[in-house]
Coordinates of N, CA and C in Angstrom, one line a residue:
M1044 N 22.5 29.8 45.4 CA 21.5 30.8 45.4 C 21.2 31.2 46.9
R1045 N 21.4 32.5 47.2 CA 21.2 33.0 48.5 C 19.7 33.5 48.7
P1046 N 19.1 33.0 49.8 CA 17.7 33.5 50.1 C 17.7 35.0 50.3
T1047 N 16.5 35.6 50.0 CA 16.3 37.0 50.2 C 16.2 37.3 51.7
Q1048 N 16.4 38.5 52.1 CA 16.2 39.0 53.4 C 14.8 38.8 53.8
A1049 N 14.5 38.2 54.9 CA 13.1 38.1 55.4 C 12.6 39.4 55.9
V1050 N 11.3 39.6 55.7 CA 10.7 40.8 56.2 C 9.6 40.4 57.1
A1051 N 9.7 40.7 58.3 CA 8.7 40.4 59.3 C 7.5 41.4 59.3
R1052 N 6.3 40.9 59.2 CA 5.2 41.8 59.4 C 4.7 41.7 60.8
P1053 N 4.2 42.9 61.4 CA 3.8 42.9 62.7 C 2.5 42.1 62.9
L1054 N 2.3 41.4 64.0 CA 1.1 40.6 64.3 C 0.0 41.6 64.6
T1055 N -1.2 41.3 64.1 CA -2.4 42.1 64.5 C -3.1 41.5 65.7
R1056 N -4.0 42.2 66.2 CA -4.8 41.8 67.3 C -5.5 40.5 67.0
R1057 N -6.0 40.3 65.8 CA -6.7 39.1 65.4 C -5.8 37.9 65.5
I1058 N -4.5 38.0 65.2 CA -3.6 36.9 65.3 C -3.3 36.6 66.7
M1059 N -3.0 37.7 67.5 CA -2.5 37.5 68.8 C -3.6 36.9 69.7
Q1060 N -4.8 37.3 69.6 CA -5.9 36.9 70.4 C -6.5 35.6 69.9
G1061 N -6.7 35.5 68.6 CA -7.3 34.3 68.0 C -8.7 34.0 68.5
A1062 N -9.2 32.9 68.1 CA -10.5 32.5 68.5 C -10.4 31.9 69.9
A1063 N -11.1 32.4 70.8 CA -11.1 32.0 72.2 C -9.7 32.0 72.8
G1064 N -8.8 32.9 72.2 CA -7.5 33.0 72.8 C -6.6 31.8 72.5
R1065 N -7.0 30.9 71.7 CA -6.2 29.7 71.5 C -5.6 29.5 70.2
Y1066 N -6.3 29.9 69.2 CA -5.8 29.7 67.8 C -6.5 30.7 66.9
T1067 N -6.1 30.8 65.7 CA -6.6 31.8 64.8 C -7.6 31.2 63.8
V1068 N -8.7 31.8 63.6 CA -9.6 31.4 62.6 C -9.6 32.5 61.5
Y1069 N -9.3 32.1 60.3 CA -9.2 33.0 59.2 C -10.5 33.0 58.5
P1070 N -11.1 34.2 58.4 CA -12.4 34.3 57.7 C -12.3 33.9 56.2
N1071 N -13.4 33.4 55.7 CA -13.5 33.0 54.3 C -12.5 31.9 53.9
R1072 N -12.1 31.1 54.8 CA -11.2 29.9 54.5 C -12.0 28.7 54.8
L1073 N -12.0 27.8 53.9 CA -12.7 26.5 54.0 C -11.6 25.4 54.2
H1074 N -11.8 24.6 55.1 CA -10.9 23.5 55.3 C -11.6 22.2 55.1
N1075 N -11.3 21.6 54.0 CA -12.0 20.4 53.5 C -11.1 19.2 53.6
R1076 N -10.4 19.0 54.7 CA -9.5 17.9 54.8 C -9.8 17.2 56.2
S1077 N -9.5 15.9 56.3 CA -9.8 15.2 57.5 C -8.6 15.5 58.5
I1078 N -8.8 15.2 59.7 CA -7.8 15.3 60.7 C -7.5 13.9 61.2
I1079 N -6.2 13.6 61.3 CA -5.8 12.2 61.8 C -6.0 12.3 63.3
T1080 N -6.6 11.3 63.9 CA -6.7 11.1 65.3 C -6.1 9.8 65.6
L1081 N -5.7 9.6 66.9 CA -5.0 8.4 67.3 C -5.9 7.6 68.2
K1082 N -6.0 6.3 68.0 CA -6.7 5.4 68.9 C -5.8 5.0 70.1
D1083 N -4.5 5.1 69.9 CA -3.6 4.8 71.0 C -2.2 5.5 70.6
H1084 N -1.2 5.3 71.4 CA 0.1 5.8 71.0 C 1.1 4.8 71.4
L1085 N 2.1 4.6 70.6 CA 3.2 3.7 70.8 C 4.4 4.4 71.5
F1086 N 4.5 5.7 71.3 CA 5.7 6.4 71.8 C 5.2 7.9 71.9
F1087 N 5.9 8.6 72.8 CA 5.7 10.1 72.8 C 7.0 10.7 73.0
S1088 N 7.1 12.0 72.6 CA 8.3 12.8 72.7 C 7.9 14.1 73.4
K1089 N 8.7 14.6 74.3 CA 8.4 15.8 75.0 C 9.5 16.8 74.9
A1090 N 9.2 18.0 74.7 CA 10.2 19.0 74.6 C 9.7 20.3 75.2
V1091 N 10.6 21.2 75.6 CA 10.2 22.5 76.1 C 11.0 23.6 75.5
A1092 N 10.4 24.6 75.1 CA 11.1 25.8 74.6 C 11.0 26.9 75.6
E1093 N 12.1 27.6 75.9 CA 12.0 28.7 76.8 C 13.0 29.8 76.4
G1094 N 12.9 30.9 77.1 CA 13.8 32.1 76.7 C 13.1 33.0 75.7
A1095 N 13.9 33.5 74.8 CA 13.4 34.5 73.8 C 12.9 33.9 72.5
G1096 N 12.0 32.9 72.7 CA 11.4 32.3 71.5 C 12.4 31.7 70.5
R1097 N 12.4 32.2 69.3 CA 13.3 31.7 68.3 C 14.8 32.0 68.6
N1098 N 15.0 32.8 69.6 CA 16.4 33.0 70.1 C 16.6 32.5 71.5
G1099 N 15.8 31.6 71.9 CA 15.9 31.0 73.2 C 16.6 29.7 73.2
S1100 N 16.0 28.7 73.9 CA 16.5 27.3 73.9 C 15.4 26.3 73.8
V1101 N 15.7 25.1 73.4 CA 14.8 24.0 73.4 C 15.5 22.8 73.9
K1102 N 14.7 22.0 74.7 CA 15.2 20.8 75.3 C 14.2 19.7 75.1
S1103 N 14.8 18.5 74.8 CA 13.9 17.3 74.7 C 14.3 16.4 75.8
F1104 N 13.4 15.5 76.1 CA 13.6 14.6 77.2 C 13.5 13.1 76.7
G1105 N 13.9 12.2 77.5 CA 13.8 10.8 77.1 C 15.1 10.1 77.1
D1106 N 15.3 9.0 76.3 CA 16.5 8.2 76.3 C 17.7 9.0 76.0
A1107 N 17.7 9.9 75.0 CA 18.8 10.6 74.6 C 18.5 12.1 74.6
P1108 N 18.4 12.8 75.7 CA 18.0 14.2 75.7 C 18.8 15.1 74.8
L1109 N 18.2 16.1 74.3 CA 18.8 17.1 73.4 C 18.6 18.5 74.0
D1110 N 19.6 19.3 74.0 CA 19.5 20.7 74.5 C 20.2 21.6 73.5
L1111 N 19.4 22.4 72.9 CA 19.9 23.3 71.8 C 19.7 24.7 72.0
K1112 N 20.6 25.5 71.6 CA 20.4 27.0 71.6 C 19.8 27.3 70.3
L1113 N 18.7 28.2 70.3 CA 18.1 28.6 69.1 C 18.5 30.0 68.7
A1114 N 18.5 30.2 67.4 CA 18.9 31.5 66.9 C 18.3 31.7 65.5
M1115 N 17.8 32.9 65.3 CA 17.3 33.3 64.0 C 18.5 33.2 63.0
P1116 N 18.3 32.7 61.8 CA 19.4 32.7 60.8 C 19.8 34.1 60.4
K1117 N 21.1 34.2 60.0 CA 21.6 35.5 59.6 C 20.8 36.2 58.5
V1118 N 20.4 35.3 57.6 CA 19.6 35.9 56.4 C 18.3 36.5 56.9
A1119 N 17.8 36.0 58.0 CA 16.5 36.6 58.6 C 16.7 37.7 59.6
G1120 N 18.0 38.2 59.7 CA 18.3 39.3 60.6 C 18.8 38.8 61.9
G1121 N 19.0 37.5 62.1 CA 19.5 37.1 63.4 C 21.0 36.9 63.4
K1122 N 21.6 36.3 64.5 CA 23.0 36.1 64.6 C 23.4 34.8 63.9
G1123 N 22.5 33.9 63.8 CA 22.8 32.6 63.1 C 23.8 31.7 63.9
D1124 N 23.8 31.9 65.3 CA 24.7 31.1 66.1 C 24.0 30.0 66.9
G1125 N 22.9 29.5 66.3 CA 22.2 28.4 66.9 C 21.3 27.7 65.9
Q1126 N 20.6 26.8 66.3 CA 19.7 26.1 65.4 C 18.4 26.9 65.3
N1127 N 17.5 26.5 64.3 CA 16.2 27.1 64.2 C 15.2 26.0 64.0
P1128 N 13.9 26.2 64.3 CA 12.9 25.2 64.2 C 12.8 24.6 62.8
E1129 N 13.1 25.3 61.8 CA 13.0 24.8 60.4 C 14.1 23.7 60.2
Q1130 N 15.3 23.9 60.8 CA 16.3 22.9 60.7 C 15.8 21.6 61.4
L1131 N 15.3 21.8 62.6 CA 14.8 20.6 63.3 C 13.7 19.9 62.6
F1132 N 12.8 20.6 62.0 CA 11.7 20.0 61.2 C 12.3 19.3 60.0
A1133 N 13.2 19.9 59.3 CA 13.8 19.2 58.2 C 14.5 17.9 58.6
M1134 N 15.2 17.9 59.7 CA 15.9 16.8 60.2 C 14.9 15.6 60.5
G1135 N 13.9 16.0 61.3 CA 12.9 15.0 61.6 C 12.1 14.4 60.4
Y1136 N 11.7 15.3 59.5 CA 11.0 14.8 58.3 C 11.9 13.9 57.5
S1137 N 13.1 14.3 57.2 CA 14.0 13.5 56.4 C 14.2 12.1 57.0
A1138 N 14.5 12.1 58.3 CA 14.7 10.8 59.0 C 13.5 9.9 59.0
C1139 N 12.3 10.6 59.2 CA 11.1 9.8 59.3 C 10.7 9.2 57.9
F1140 N 10.9 10.1 56.8 CA 10.6 9.6 55.5 C 11.5 8.5 55.1
L1141 N 12.8 8.6 55.4 CA 13.8 7.6 55.1 C 13.4 6.3 55.8
G1142 N 13.0 6.3 57.0 CA 12.5 5.1 57.7 C 11.3 4.5 57.1
A1143 N 10.3 5.4 56.6 CA 9.1 4.9 55.9 C 9.5 4.3 54.6
L1144 N 10.4 4.9 53.9 CA 10.9 4.3 52.6 C 11.5 3.0 52.8
Q1145 N 12.4 2.8 53.8 CA 13.0 1.6 54.0 C 12.0 0.5 54.5
L1146 N 11.0 0.9 55.3 CA 10.0 -0.1 55.7 C 9.2 -0.6 54.5
V1147 N 8.7 0.4 53.7 CA 7.8 -0.1 52.6 C 8.7 -0.8 51.6
G1148 N 9.9 -0.5 51.4 CA 10.8 -1.2 50.5 C 11.0 -2.7 51.0
A1149 N 11.2 -2.8 52.3 CA 11.4 -4.2 52.9 C 10.1 -5.0 52.7
R1150 N 9.0 -4.4 53.0 CA 7.7 -5.1 52.8 C 7.4 -5.5 51.4
A1151 N 7.9 -4.7 50.5 CA 7.7 -5.0 49.0 C 8.7 -5.9 48.5
G1152 N 9.6 -6.4 49.3 CA 10.7 -7.3 48.9 C 11.8 -6.6 48.1
K1153 N 11.9 -5.3 48.3 CA 12.9 -4.5 47.5 C 13.8 -3.7 48.5
K1154 N 14.2 -4.4 49.5 CA 15.1 -3.8 50.5 C 16.4 -3.3 49.9
E1155 N 16.9 -4.0 49.0 CA 18.2 -3.6 48.4 C 18.1 -2.3 47.6
I1156 N 16.9 -1.9 47.2 CA 16.7 -0.7 46.4 C 16.8 0.5 47.3
V1157 N 16.4 0.4 48.6 CA 16.3 1.5 49.5 C 17.4 1.5 50.5
D1158 N 18.2 0.5 50.6 CA 19.3 0.4 51.6 C 20.2 1.6 51.7
K1159 N 20.6 2.1 50.6 CA 21.5 3.2 50.5 C 20.9 4.6 50.1
A1160 N 19.6 4.6 50.2 CA 18.8 5.9 49.9 C 19.1 6.9 50.9
K1161 N 19.0 8.2 50.4 CA 19.1 9.3 51.3 C 17.9 10.2 51.0
V1162 N 17.4 10.9 52.0 CA 16.3 11.8 51.9 C 16.8 13.2 52.3
H1163 N 16.7 14.1 51.4 CA 17.1 15.5 51.6 C 15.8 16.3 51.8
A1164 N 15.7 17.0 52.9 CA 14.5 17.8 53.2 C 15.0 19.3 53.3
T1165 N 14.2 20.1 52.5 CA 14.4 21.6 52.6 C 13.1 22.2 53.1
V1166 N 13.2 23.0 54.1 CA 12.1 23.6 54.7 C 12.2 25.1 54.5
F1167 N 11.2 25.7 53.8 CA 11.2 27.1 53.6 C 10.3 27.8 54.5
L1168 N 10.7 28.9 55.1 CA 9.8 29.8 55.9 C 9.6 31.0 55.1
G1169 N 8.3 31.4 55.0 CA 8.0 32.6 54.2 C 6.6 33.1 54.5
H1170 N 6.2 34.1 53.8 CA 4.8 34.7 54.0 C 3.9 33.9 53.1
P1171 N 2.7 33.5 53.6 CA 1.7 32.8 52.8 C 1.2 33.7 51.6
T1172 N 0.8 33.0 50.6 CA 0.3 33.8 49.4 C -1.2 34.3 49.7
D1173 N -1.9 33.6 50.7 CA -3.2 34.0 51.1 C -3.1 35.4 51.8
A1174 N -3.7 36.4 51.2 CA -3.6 37.8 51.8 C -4.3 37.9 53.2
N1175 N -5.2 36.9 53.5 CA -6.0 37.0 54.7 C -5.2 36.3 55.9
M1176 N -4.1 35.6 55.5 CA -3.4 34.9 56.5 C -2.1 35.6 56.9
E1177 N -2.0 36.1 58.1 CA -0.8 36.9 58.5 C 0.2 35.9 59.1
G1178 N 1.4 36.4 59.3 CA 2.5 35.6 59.9 C 3.2 34.8 58.8
F1179 N 3.7 33.7 59.2 CA 4.6 32.9 58.3 C 4.0 31.5 58.0
G1180 N 4.4 30.9 57.0 CA 4.1 29.5 56.6 C 5.3 28.8 56.2
L1181 N 5.1 27.5 56.0 CA 6.2 26.6 55.6 C 5.9 25.9 54.3
R1182 N 7.0 25.7 53.6 CA 6.9 24.8 52.4 C 8.0 23.8 52.5
V1183 N 7.8 22.6 52.1 CA 8.8 21.5 52.3 C 9.0 20.9 50.9
E1184 N 10.3 20.7 50.6 CA 10.7 19.9 49.4 C 11.5 18.7 49.9
L1185 N 11.1 17.5 49.5 CA 11.9 16.3 49.7 C 12.5 15.9 48.4
T1186 N 13.8 15.5 48.5 CA 14.5 15.0 47.4 C 15.0 13.6 47.8
I1187 N 14.7 12.6 47.0 CA 15.1 11.2 47.3 C 16.3 10.9 46.5
E1188 N 17.3 10.5 47.1 CA 18.6 10.1 46.4 C 18.8 8.6 46.6
G1189 N 19.1 7.9 45.5 CA 19.5 6.5 45.6 C 18.3 5.6 45.5
C1190 N 17.1 6.1 45.1 CA 15.9 5.2 44.9 C 15.2 5.8 43.7
E1191 N 15.1 5.0 42.7 CA 14.4 5.5 41.5 C 12.9 4.9 41.4
D1192 N 12.5 4.1 42.4 CA 11.2 3.4 42.3 C 10.1 4.4 42.8
D1193 N 9.4 4.9 41.8 CA 8.3 5.9 42.2 C 7.2 5.3 43.0
A1194 N 6.9 4.0 42.8 CA 5.9 3.4 43.6 C 6.3 3.3 45.1
L1195 N 7.5 3.0 45.4 CA 8.0 2.9 46.7 C 8.1 4.3 47.4
I1196 N 8.5 5.3 46.6 CA 8.5 6.7 47.1 C 7.1 7.2 47.5
Q1197 N 6.1 6.9 46.6 CA 4.7 7.2 46.9 C 4.2 6.5 48.1
A1198 N 4.5 5.2 48.2 CA 4.1 4.4 49.4 C 4.7 5.0 50.7
A1199 N 5.9 5.4 50.6 CA 6.6 6.0 51.8 C 5.9 7.3 52.2
H1200 N 5.5 8.1 51.1 CA 4.8 9.3 51.4 C 3.5 9.1 52.1
E1201 N 2.8 8.0 51.7 CA 1.5 7.7 52.3 C 1.7 7.2 53.7
F1202 N 2.8 6.5 54.0 CA 3.1 5.9 55.3 C 3.7 6.8 56.3
C1203 N 4.5 7.7 55.9 CA 5.3 8.6 56.8 C 4.4 9.5 57.6
P1204 N 4.6 9.5 59.0 CA 3.7 10.3 59.8 C 3.9 11.8 59.5
Y1205 N 5.1 12.3 59.2 CA 5.2 13.7 58.8 C 4.4 14.0 57.6
S1206 N 4.5 13.2 56.5 CA 3.8 13.4 55.3 C 2.3 13.4 55.6
R1207 N 1.8 12.4 56.4 CA 0.4 12.4 56.8 C 0.0 13.6 57.5
A1208 N 0.8 14.1 58.4 CA 0.4 15.3 59.2 C 0.2 16.5 58.3
L1209 N 1.1 16.6 57.3 CA 1.1 17.8 56.4 C 0.0 17.6 55.4
K1210 N -0.3 16.4 55.0 CA -1.3 16.2 54.0 C -2.7 16.2 54.5
H1211 N -2.9 15.5 55.7 CA -4.2 15.3 56.3 C -4.5 16.2 57.5
G1212 N -3.5 16.7 58.1 CA -3.7 17.5 59.3 C -3.6 16.6 60.5
I1213 N -3.4 17.2 61.7 CA -3.2 16.4 62.9 C -4.1 17.1 64.0
D1214 N -4.4 16.3 65.0 CA -5.1 16.8 66.2 C -4.2 17.5 67.1
V1215 N -4.4 18.8 67.3 CA -3.6 19.6 68.2 C -4.4 20.2 69.3
K1216 N -4.0 19.9 70.5 CA -4.7 20.4 71.7 C -3.7 21.4 72.4
I1217 N -4.3 22.5 72.8 CA -3.5 23.6 73.5 C -4.0 23.6 74.9
N1218 N -3.1 23.4 75.9 CA -3.5 23.3 77.3 C -2.7 24.4 78.0
K1219 N -3.3 24.8 79.2 CA -2.5 25.7 80.1 C -1.9 24.9 81.2
A1220 N -0.7 25.2 81.6 CA 0.0 24.5 82.6 C -0.5 25.0 84.0

């Protein structure tokens, strides 16, 4: 099945300026979920994006630096000759969820059940159904292969930082350099 051609809507002044110039507040939207905050950190990752946004480049730093050319997918009107943020998100989420699944499996004494599991992540970029929200949104589907234990899969979903971020929200700070 081939995805449909993406249609980009122009950004309005409300989106570009946002509340206090930092982020957008959507009127008539209630957010009744908690935000995960950290008491410490065990690790951090740093990356920088530059150039023409989704057609620019992104670099990470650390033990094994990564330098990628970004490109809009062909189906979205781009050249498709580079990676896109949704690919990177899918890769990170699937790897993180697999790690969480293997950890909870080992803790439950069911290591052999999850040893050969695979996690497939599909990240969809599209327009939100909420008419008051402009721009784009994401939807994620995870498919677990090689593990039929629903309790382990649910435990991994509760443990995985990506799942937690999407379910509960995360603390995001925007700073000027």
